[in-house]
Amino acid sequence: MEFFNRMIGRKKSAGNAKERLQLVLIHDRTDLAPSALNAMKDELIEVISRYVEIDPTAVSINIAKEGRSQRLVADIPLRISNRRRLK
Amino acid sequence: MTAKVATVTSGKGGVGKTTAVANIAVGLASLGQRVVCIDGDIGLRNLDVVLGLENRIVYDLVDVVEGRCRLRQAMIRDKRLPELYLIPASQTRDKSAVSPSDMVRLCDDLRQECDWILIDSPAGIERGFRNSIAAANLVLVMTNPEVSAVRDADRVIGLLDAEEKGPVHLVINRIKPSMVKRGDMLSVEDVLDLLAIHLIGIVPDDENVIVASNRGTPLAFDNKSKAGMAFHNIARRLMGEDVPFVDVENQGFLQRLFSGRK
């Protein structure tokens, strides 16, 4: 059975349980639904774009876990400004 | 004497709170401690049957709170150990018959008379839970290595955090080593990683728990079973002893020989 599962690439169920719990617990603890996180991301992109040029598709916002506390981590790569490039 | 009040709670029902309270109480009492267990599950009392004391109930927790009897009269002494007592829950009332401040008052009166007060909290996060944690000096959160039990334990830990109740310790109950081994059950490490709180006990799944409750004789009376030993170890850790954890996930002799784990 184990061999068979590995052949068809099915994951062990404990791994499923852990992954699913990691996500569920983040949202339970922060009371922040995935949809709210996405809305926040869109608004952040909009605000930041007013000041600096960024690549909206490369922006990622995640909740990172440290023990029982969570932190919001945003990774926002900046684009090299066109004006600079021309100089 | 100033007792420590330890509450056993879980969020989810059926994870083994009552069994744990009975067995940890037996463990502490057999270390010479004077222990009073309180069944906090008003309306659904069970600690009495697990301890085998159901035939000796005259007064209950609500009788004490409402002044129909003295505290001493509601304390049923377990004759198998010198200093083990039970204050049973009322079966005919509901959680609203007792308030958190009633529990604080009751435990304050009781503190002078014993070393430990163990409170068996009902499942859920409502009044019965609030009553049960009101007087707690420490809380044992029980869980099983299973998604819904872990999720509810996390919720309860969050609530205890918000109430600044603590310290909070984790008991993982009903580990099945063979399932963990084949990757179909969350391991102790997985659960600890998810919940990120201090571990105080690992209890393997054990059919003897049912045999023991059938008889009304908690496992911890007999030192032979694995689960009984695990509860004794929790009692010793509560006493401040540094008891190493038995690696329940790798217990077989052959498994130990061939696996790289300690």
GROMACS .gro file of C-alpha atoms in nm:
model
  349
    1MET     CA    1   0.000   0.000   0.000
    2GLU     CA    2   0.277   0.235   0.097
    3PHE     CA    3   0.465   0.148  -0.220
    4PHE     CA    4   0.150   0.193  -0.424
    5ASN     CA    5   0.086   0.534  -0.270
    6ARG     CA    6   0.437   0.641  -0.350
    7MET     CA    7   0.400   0.520  -0.709
    8ILE     CA    8   0.094   0.733  -0.770
    9GLY     CA    9   0.251   1.019  -0.574
   10ARG     CA   10  -0.011   1.028  -0.302
   11LYS     CA   11   0.105   1.196   0.015
   12LYS     CA   12   0.088   1.037   0.357
   13SER     CA   13  -0.223   1.160   0.534
   14ALA     CA   14  -0.032   1.296   0.835
   15GLY     CA   15   0.140   1.537   0.597
   16ASN     CA   16  -0.198   1.651   0.465
   17ALA     CA   17  -0.321   1.700   0.819
   18LYS     CA   18  -0.023   1.913   0.916
   19GLU     CA   19  -0.035   2.132   0.608
   20ARG     CA   20  -0.408   2.189   0.639
   21LEU     CA   21  -0.380   2.265   1.010
   22GLN     CA   22  -0.099   2.513   0.952
   23LEU     CA   23  -0.326   2.717   0.726
   24VAL     CA   24  -0.639   2.680   0.937
   25LEU     CA   25  -0.460   2.781   1.257
   26ILE     CA   26  -0.312   3.095   1.099
   27HIS     CA   27  -0.657   3.211   0.998
   28ASP     CA   28  -0.817   3.105   1.330
   29ARG     CA   29  -0.554   3.294   1.527
   30THR     CA   30  -0.556   3.612   1.323
   31ASP     CA   31  -0.921   3.614   1.224
   32LEU     CA   32  -0.801   3.709   0.875
   33ALA     CA   33  -0.966   3.524   0.589
   34PRO     CA   34  -0.768   3.452   0.271
   35SER     CA   35  -1.000   3.685   0.078
   36ALA     CA   36  -0.926   3.970   0.321
   37LEU     CA   37  -0.556   3.907   0.281
   38ASN     CA   38  -0.593   3.935  -0.098
   39ALA     CA   39  -0.794   4.257  -0.072
   40MET     CA   40  -0.527   4.401   0.154
   41LYS     CA   41  -0.260   4.302  -0.097
   42ASP     CA   42  -0.441   4.482  -0.381
   43GLU     CA   43  -0.478   4.797  -0.174
   44LEU     CA   44  -0.115   4.788  -0.065
   45ILE     CA   45  -0.003   4.759  -0.427
   46GLU     CA   46  -0.217   5.056  -0.516
   47VAL     CA   47  -0.077   5.274  -0.237
   48ILE     CA   48   0.285   5.177  -0.288
   49SER     CA   49   0.260   5.227  -0.665
   50ARG     CA   50   0.178   5.594  -0.601
   51TYR     CA   51   0.526   5.644  -0.459
   52VAL     CA   52   0.749   5.392  -0.627
   53GLU     CA   53   0.741   5.169  -0.928
   54ILE     CA   54   0.676   4.805  -0.842
   55ASP     CA   55   0.587   4.488  -1.024
   56PRO     CA   56   0.236   4.404  -0.900
   57THR     CA   57   0.265   4.042  -1.011
   58ALA     CA   58   0.577   3.985  -0.799
   59VAL     CA   59   0.426   4.112  -0.474
   60SER     CA   60   0.364   3.850  -0.209
   61ILE     CA   61   0.203   3.889   0.132
   62ASN     CA   62   0.212   3.604   0.379
   63ILE     CA   63   0.159   3.534   0.742
   64ALA     CA   64   0.468   3.387   0.900
   65LYS     CA   65   0.460   3.195   1.225
   66GLU     CA   66   0.704   3.227   1.513
   67GLY     CA   67   0.600   3.003   1.798
   68ARG     CA   68   0.248   3.118   1.885
   69SER     CA   69   0.282   3.466   1.736
   70GLN     CA   70   0.227   3.558   1.374
   71ARG     CA   71   0.369   3.831   1.160
   72LEU     CA   72   0.263   3.974   0.831
   73VAL     CA   73   0.546   3.953   0.581
   74ALA     CA   74   0.529   4.147   0.256
   75ASP     CA   75   0.782   4.100  -0.021
   76ILE     CA   76   0.759   4.389  -0.268
   77PRO     CA   77   1.031   4.394  -0.533
   78LEU     CA   78   1.099   4.741  -0.672
   79ARG     CA   79   1.139   4.806  -1.042
   80ILE     CA   80   1.437   4.999  -1.159
   81SER     CA   81   1.301   5.335  -1.254
   82ASN     CA   82   1.303   5.423  -1.628
   83ARG     CA   83   1.435   5.771  -1.560
   84ARG     CA   84   1.739   5.628  -1.388
   85ARG     CA   85   1.800   5.380  -1.662
   86LEU     CA   86   1.812   5.657  -1.926
   87LYS     CA   87   2.078   5.855  -1.746
   88MET     CA   88  -0.107   2.383   5.293
   89THR     CA   89  -0.177   2.590   4.985
   90ALA     CA   90  -0.307   2.387   4.698
   91LYS     CA   91  -0.228   2.444   4.336
   92VAL     CA   92  -0.536   2.447   4.117
   93ALA     CA   93  -0.482   2.261   3.788
   94THR     CA   94  -0.758   2.257   3.527
   95VAL     CA   95  -0.775   1.999   3.251
   96THR     CA   96  -0.948   2.129   2.939
   97SER     CA   97  -0.951   2.068   2.563
   98GLY     CA   98  -1.213   2.252   2.361
   99LYS     CA   99  -1.319   1.938   2.179
  100GLY     CA  100  -1.510   1.669   2.365
  101GLY     CA  101  -1.403   1.309   2.393
  102VAL     CA  102  -1.026   1.359   2.389
  103GLY     CA  103  -0.981   1.206   2.735
  104LYS     CA  104  -1.007   1.488   2.991
  105THR     CA  105  -1.197   1.292   3.252
  106THR     CA  106  -0.968   0.990   3.221
  107ALA     CA  107  -0.670   1.222   3.255
  108VAL     CA  108  -0.805   1.395   3.566
  109ALA     CA  109  -0.880   1.060   3.734
  110ASN     CA  110  -0.539   0.917   3.652
  111ILE     CA  111  -0.331   1.224   3.728
  112ALA     CA  112  -0.517   1.251   4.059
  113VAL     CA  113  -0.432   0.889   4.139
  114GLY     CA  114  -0.072   0.959   4.035
  115LEU     CA  115  -0.042   1.264   4.263
  116ALA     CA  116  -0.218   1.092   4.553
  117SER     CA  117   0.014   0.794   4.527
  118LEU     CA  118   0.306   1.037   4.560
  119GLY     CA  119   0.163   1.123   4.901
  120GLN     CA  120  -0.018   1.437   4.791
  121ARG     CA  121  -0.357   1.538   4.924
  122VAL     CA  122  -0.572   1.573   4.612
  123VAL     CA  123  -0.927   1.696   4.556
  124CYS     CA  124  -1.083   1.645   4.210
  125ILE     CA  125  -1.374   1.862   4.107
  126ASP     CA  126  -1.605   1.758   3.825
  127GLY     CA  127  -1.678   2.082   3.640
  128ASP     CA  128  -1.917   1.923   3.393
  129ILE     CA  129  -2.245   2.014   3.562
  130GLY     CA  130  -2.536   1.826   3.405
  131LEU     CA  131  -2.310   1.565   3.245
  132ARG     CA  132  -2.113   1.429   3.535
  133ASN     CA  133  -1.871   1.147   3.465
  134LEU     CA  134  -1.566   1.176   3.686
  135ASP     CA  135  -1.757   0.986   3.956
  136VAL     CA  136  -1.803   0.675   3.737
  137VAL     CA  137  -1.449   0.684   3.600
  138LEU     CA  138  -1.322   0.691   3.960
  139GLY     CA  139  -1.575   0.428   4.067
  140LEU     CA  140  -1.729   0.654   4.332
  141GLU     CA  141  -2.078   0.695   4.184
  142ASN     CA  142  -2.254   0.506   4.463
  143ARG     CA  143  -2.125   0.728   4.738
  144ILE     CA  144  -2.254   1.065   4.621
  145VAL     CA  145  -2.473   1.253   4.870
  146TYR     CA  146  -2.393   1.617   4.800
  147ASP     CA  147  -2.244   1.782   4.491
  148LEU     CA  148  -2.072   2.099   4.372
  149VAL     CA  149  -2.397   2.292   4.333
  150ASP     CA  150  -2.505   2.196   4.688
  151VAL     CA  151  -2.182   2.350   4.818
  152VAL     CA  152  -2.219   2.666   4.610
  153GLU     CA  153  -2.581   2.712   4.713
  154GLY     CA  154  -2.504   2.648   5.079
  155ARG     CA  155  -2.699   2.325   5.129
  156CYS     CA  156  -2.395   2.151   5.273
  157ARG     CA  157  -2.047   2.222   5.397
  158LEU     CA  158  -1.751   2.172   5.165
  159ARG     CA  159  -1.634   1.873   5.367
  160GLN     CA  160  -1.967   1.695   5.324
  161ALA     CA  161  -1.943   1.707   4.945
  162MET     CA  162  -1.589   1.562   4.945
  163ILE     CA  163  -1.608   1.188   4.879
  164ARG     CA  164  -1.296   1.012   4.998
  165ASP     CA  165  -1.152   0.743   4.773
  166LYS     CA  166  -1.069   0.462   5.016
  167ARG     CA  167  -0.804   0.310   4.789
  168LEU     CA  168  -0.561   0.594   4.860
  169PRO     CA  169  -0.513   0.787   5.182
  170GLU     CA  170  -0.571   1.136   5.046
  171LEU     CA  171  -0.783   1.138   4.732
  172TYR     CA  172  -1.120   1.314   4.722
  173LEU     CA  173  -1.390   1.392   4.466
  174ILE     CA  174  -1.641   1.674   4.461
  175PRO     CA  175  -1.894   1.551   4.204
  176ALA     CA  176  -2.092   1.766   3.961
  177SER     CA  177  -2.467   1.797   3.992
  178GLN     CA  178  -2.649   1.586   3.739
  179THR     CA  179  -2.982   1.770   3.750
  180ARG     CA  180  -2.862   2.128   3.699
  181ASP     CA  181  -2.676   2.309   3.425
  182LYS     CA  182  -2.359   2.518   3.396
  183SER     CA  183  -2.538   2.840   3.491
  184ALA     CA  184  -2.588   2.708   3.847
  185VAL     CA  185  -2.225   2.801   3.918
  186SER     CA  186  -2.034   3.120   3.831
  187PRO     CA  187  -1.661   3.178   3.787
  188SER     CA  188  -1.653   3.371   4.115
  189ASP     CA  189  -1.823   3.078   4.294
  190MET     CA  190  -1.540   2.858   4.172
  191VAL     CA  191  -1.276   3.105   4.289
  192ARG     CA  192  -1.438   3.119   4.634
  193LEU     CA  193  -1.471   2.742   4.658
  194CYS     CA  194  -1.110   2.684   4.556
  195ASP     CA  195  -0.992   2.949   4.803
  196ASP     CA  196  -1.168   2.758   5.084
  197LEU     CA  197  -1.029   2.429   4.959
  198ARG     CA  198  -0.673   2.552   4.911
  199GLN     CA  199  -0.600   2.534   5.282
  200GLU     CA  200  -0.700   2.169   5.296
  201CYS     CA  201  -0.500   2.002   5.024
  202ASP     CA  202  -0.196   2.007   4.794
  203TRP     CA  203  -0.374   1.982   4.461
  204ILE     CA  204  -0.715   2.072   4.325
  205LEU     CA  205  -0.775   1.911   3.985
  206ILE     CA  206  -1.068   2.046   3.787
  207ASP     CA  207  -1.223   1.845   3.505
  208SER     CA  208  -1.350   2.105   3.259
  209PRO     CA  209  -1.639   2.031   3.025
  210ALA     CA  210  -1.581   2.048   2.649
  211GLY     CA  211  -1.652   2.377   2.480
  212ILE     CA  212  -1.549   2.735   2.549
  213GLU     CA  213  -1.864   2.857   2.723
  214ARG     CA  214  -1.972   2.895   3.085
  215GLY     CA  215  -1.853   2.553   3.203
  216PHE     CA  216  -1.507   2.621   3.062
  217ARG     CA  217  -1.501   2.971   3.215
  218ASN     CA  218  -1.601   2.826   3.553
  219SER     CA  219  -1.333   2.561   3.532
  220ILE     CA  220  -1.046   2.797   3.454
  221ALA     CA  221  -1.152   3.079   3.688
  222ALA     CA  222  -0.939   2.961   3.981
  223ALA     CA  223  -0.667   2.780   3.786
  224ASN     CA  224  -0.299   2.828   3.869
  225LEU     CA  225  -0.207   2.612   3.575
  226VAL     CA  226  -0.393   2.458   3.285
  227LEU     CA  227  -0.341   2.128   3.108
  228VAL     CA  228  -0.475   2.138   2.753
  229MET     CA  229  -0.550   1.791   2.621
  230THR     CA  230  -0.553   1.700   2.257
  231ASN     CA  231  -0.543   1.397   2.028
  232PRO     CA  232  -0.319   1.378   1.720
  233GLU     CA  233  -0.612   1.454   1.495
  234VAL     CA  234  -0.713   1.769   1.303
  235SER     CA  235  -1.026   1.876   1.489
  236ALA     CA  236  -0.879   1.813   1.835
  237VAL     CA  237  -0.563   2.009   1.749
  238ARG     CA  238  -0.761   2.297   1.603
  239ASP     CA  239  -0.983   2.320   1.912
  240ALA     CA  240  -0.682   2.295   2.143
  241ASP     CA  241  -0.529   2.591   1.959
  242ARG     CA  242  -0.846   2.792   2.007
  243VAL     CA  243  -0.850   2.714   2.380
  244ILE     CA  244  -0.480   2.802   2.413
  245GLY     CA  245  -0.557   3.135   2.245
  246LEU     CA  246  -0.841   3.203   2.490
  247LEU     CA  247  -0.622   3.114   2.789
  248ASP     CA  248  -0.355   3.348   2.651
  249ALA     CA  249  -0.607   3.630   2.623
  250GLU     CA  250  -0.721   3.569   2.982
  251GLU     CA  251  -0.358   3.553   3.092
  252LYS     CA  252  -0.421   3.214   3.249
  253GLY     CA  253  -0.119   3.002   3.282
  254PRO     CA  254   0.120   2.840   3.265
  255VAL     CA  255  -0.043   2.622   3.000
  256HIS     CA  256   0.090   2.271   2.937
  257LEU     CA  257   0.001   2.029   2.661
  258VAL     CA  258  -0.099   1.664   2.698
  259ILE     CA  259  -0.113   1.463   2.376
  260ASN     CA  260  -0.342   1.166   2.431
  261ARG     CA  261  -0.414   0.855   2.222
  262ILE     CA  262  -0.100   0.840   2.013
  263LYS     CA  263  -0.098   0.525   1.799
  264PRO     CA  264   0.269   0.447   1.731
  265SER     CA  265   0.197   0.218   1.435
  266MET     CA  266  -0.010   0.486   1.259
  267VAL     CA  267   0.253   0.753   1.324
  268LYS     CA  268   0.514   0.519   1.187
  269ARG     CA  269   0.335   0.466   0.859
  270GLY     CA  270   0.267   0.838   0.824
  271ASP     CA  271  -0.105   0.829   0.889
  272MET     CA  272  -0.111   1.010   1.223
  273LEU     CA  273   0.033   1.343   1.332
  274SER     CA  274   0.342   1.279   1.542
  275VAL     CA  275   0.420   1.439   1.878
  276GLU     CA  276   0.664   1.667   1.697
  277ASP     CA  277   0.399   1.771   1.444
  278VAL     CA  278   0.150   1.862   1.716
  279LEU     CA  279   0.413   2.051   1.914
  280ASP     CA  280   0.520   2.238   1.605
  281LEU     CA  281   0.160   2.341   1.535
  282LEU     CA  282   0.057   2.437   1.888
  283ALA     CA  283   0.393   2.569   2.010
  284ILE     CA  284   0.335   2.526   2.384
  285HIS     CA  285   0.510   2.337   2.661
  286LEU     CA  286   0.460   1.961   2.657
  287ILE     CA  287   0.388   1.784   2.986
  288GLY     CA  288   0.262   1.443   2.874
  289ILE     CA  289   0.241   1.194   2.590
  290VAL     CA  290  -0.014   0.919   2.644
  291PRO     CA  291  -0.028   0.624   2.404
  292ASP     CA  292  -0.363   0.490   2.291
  293ASP     CA  293  -0.446   0.203   2.526
  294GLU     CA  294  -0.746  -0.031   2.529
  295ASN     CA  295  -0.697  -0.072   2.901
  296VAL     CA  296  -0.842   0.276   2.949
  297ILE     CA  297  -1.183   0.135   2.859
  298VAL     CA  298  -1.136  -0.172   3.076
  299ALA     CA  299  -1.041   0.058   3.363
  300SER     CA  300  -1.345   0.280   3.322
  301ASN     CA  301  -1.567  -0.029   3.295
  302ARG     CA  302  -1.441  -0.125   3.638
  303GLY     CA  303  -1.423   0.221   3.791
  304THR     CA  304  -1.055   0.170   3.868
  305PRO     CA  305  -0.830   0.422   3.691
  306LEU     CA  306  -0.531   0.269   3.513
  307ALA     CA  307  -0.286   0.457   3.727
  308PHE     CA  308  -0.370   0.228   4.023
  309ASP     CA  309  -0.175  -0.038   3.843
  310ASN     CA  310   0.166   0.063   3.716
  311LYS     CA  311   0.189  -0.189   3.436
  312SER     CA  312   0.002  -0.028   3.147
  313LYS     CA  313   0.174   0.222   2.918
  314ALA     CA  314  -0.103   0.478   2.952
  315GLY     CA  315  -0.104   0.437   3.330
  316MET     CA  316   0.272   0.501   3.338
  317ALA     CA  317   0.229   0.806   3.117
  318PHE     CA  318  -0.021   0.955   3.364
  319HIS     CA  319   0.211   0.880   3.657
  320ASN     CA  320   0.484   1.064   3.468
  321ILE     CA  321   0.257   1.367   3.424
  322ALA     CA  322   0.193   1.365   3.800
  323ARG     CA  323   0.566   1.357   3.868
  324ARG     CA  324   0.629   1.642   3.624
  325LEU     CA  325   0.359   1.844   3.799
  326MET     CA  326   0.559   1.787   4.119
  327GLY     CA  327   0.856   1.948   3.947
  328GLU     CA  328   1.044   1.629   3.872
  329ASP     CA  329   1.235   1.615   3.545
  330VAL     CA  330   1.096   1.294   3.396
  331PRO     CA  331   1.224   1.206   3.048
  332PHE     CA  332   0.958   1.139   2.783
  333VAL     CA  333   0.913   0.781   2.671
  334ASP     CA  334   0.943   0.766   2.294
  335VAL     CA  335   0.602   0.609   2.238
  336GLU     CA  336   0.642   0.629   1.863
  337ASN     CA  337   0.941   0.396   1.858
  338GLN     CA  338   0.879   0.156   2.138
  339GLY     CA  339   0.939  -0.190   1.993
  340PHE     CA  340   1.274  -0.353   2.060
  341LEU     CA  341   1.337  -0.425   1.693
  342GLN     CA  342   1.222  -0.081   1.589
  343ARG     CA  343   1.464   0.071   1.837
  344LEU     CA  344   1.746  -0.144   1.706
  345PHE     CA  345   1.694  -0.055   1.345
  346SER     CA  346   1.579   0.303   1.362
  347GLY     CA  347   1.825   0.586   1.390
  348ARG     CA  348   1.609   0.770   1.642
  349LYS     CA  349   1.684   0.772   2.010
   0.00000   0.00000   0.00000
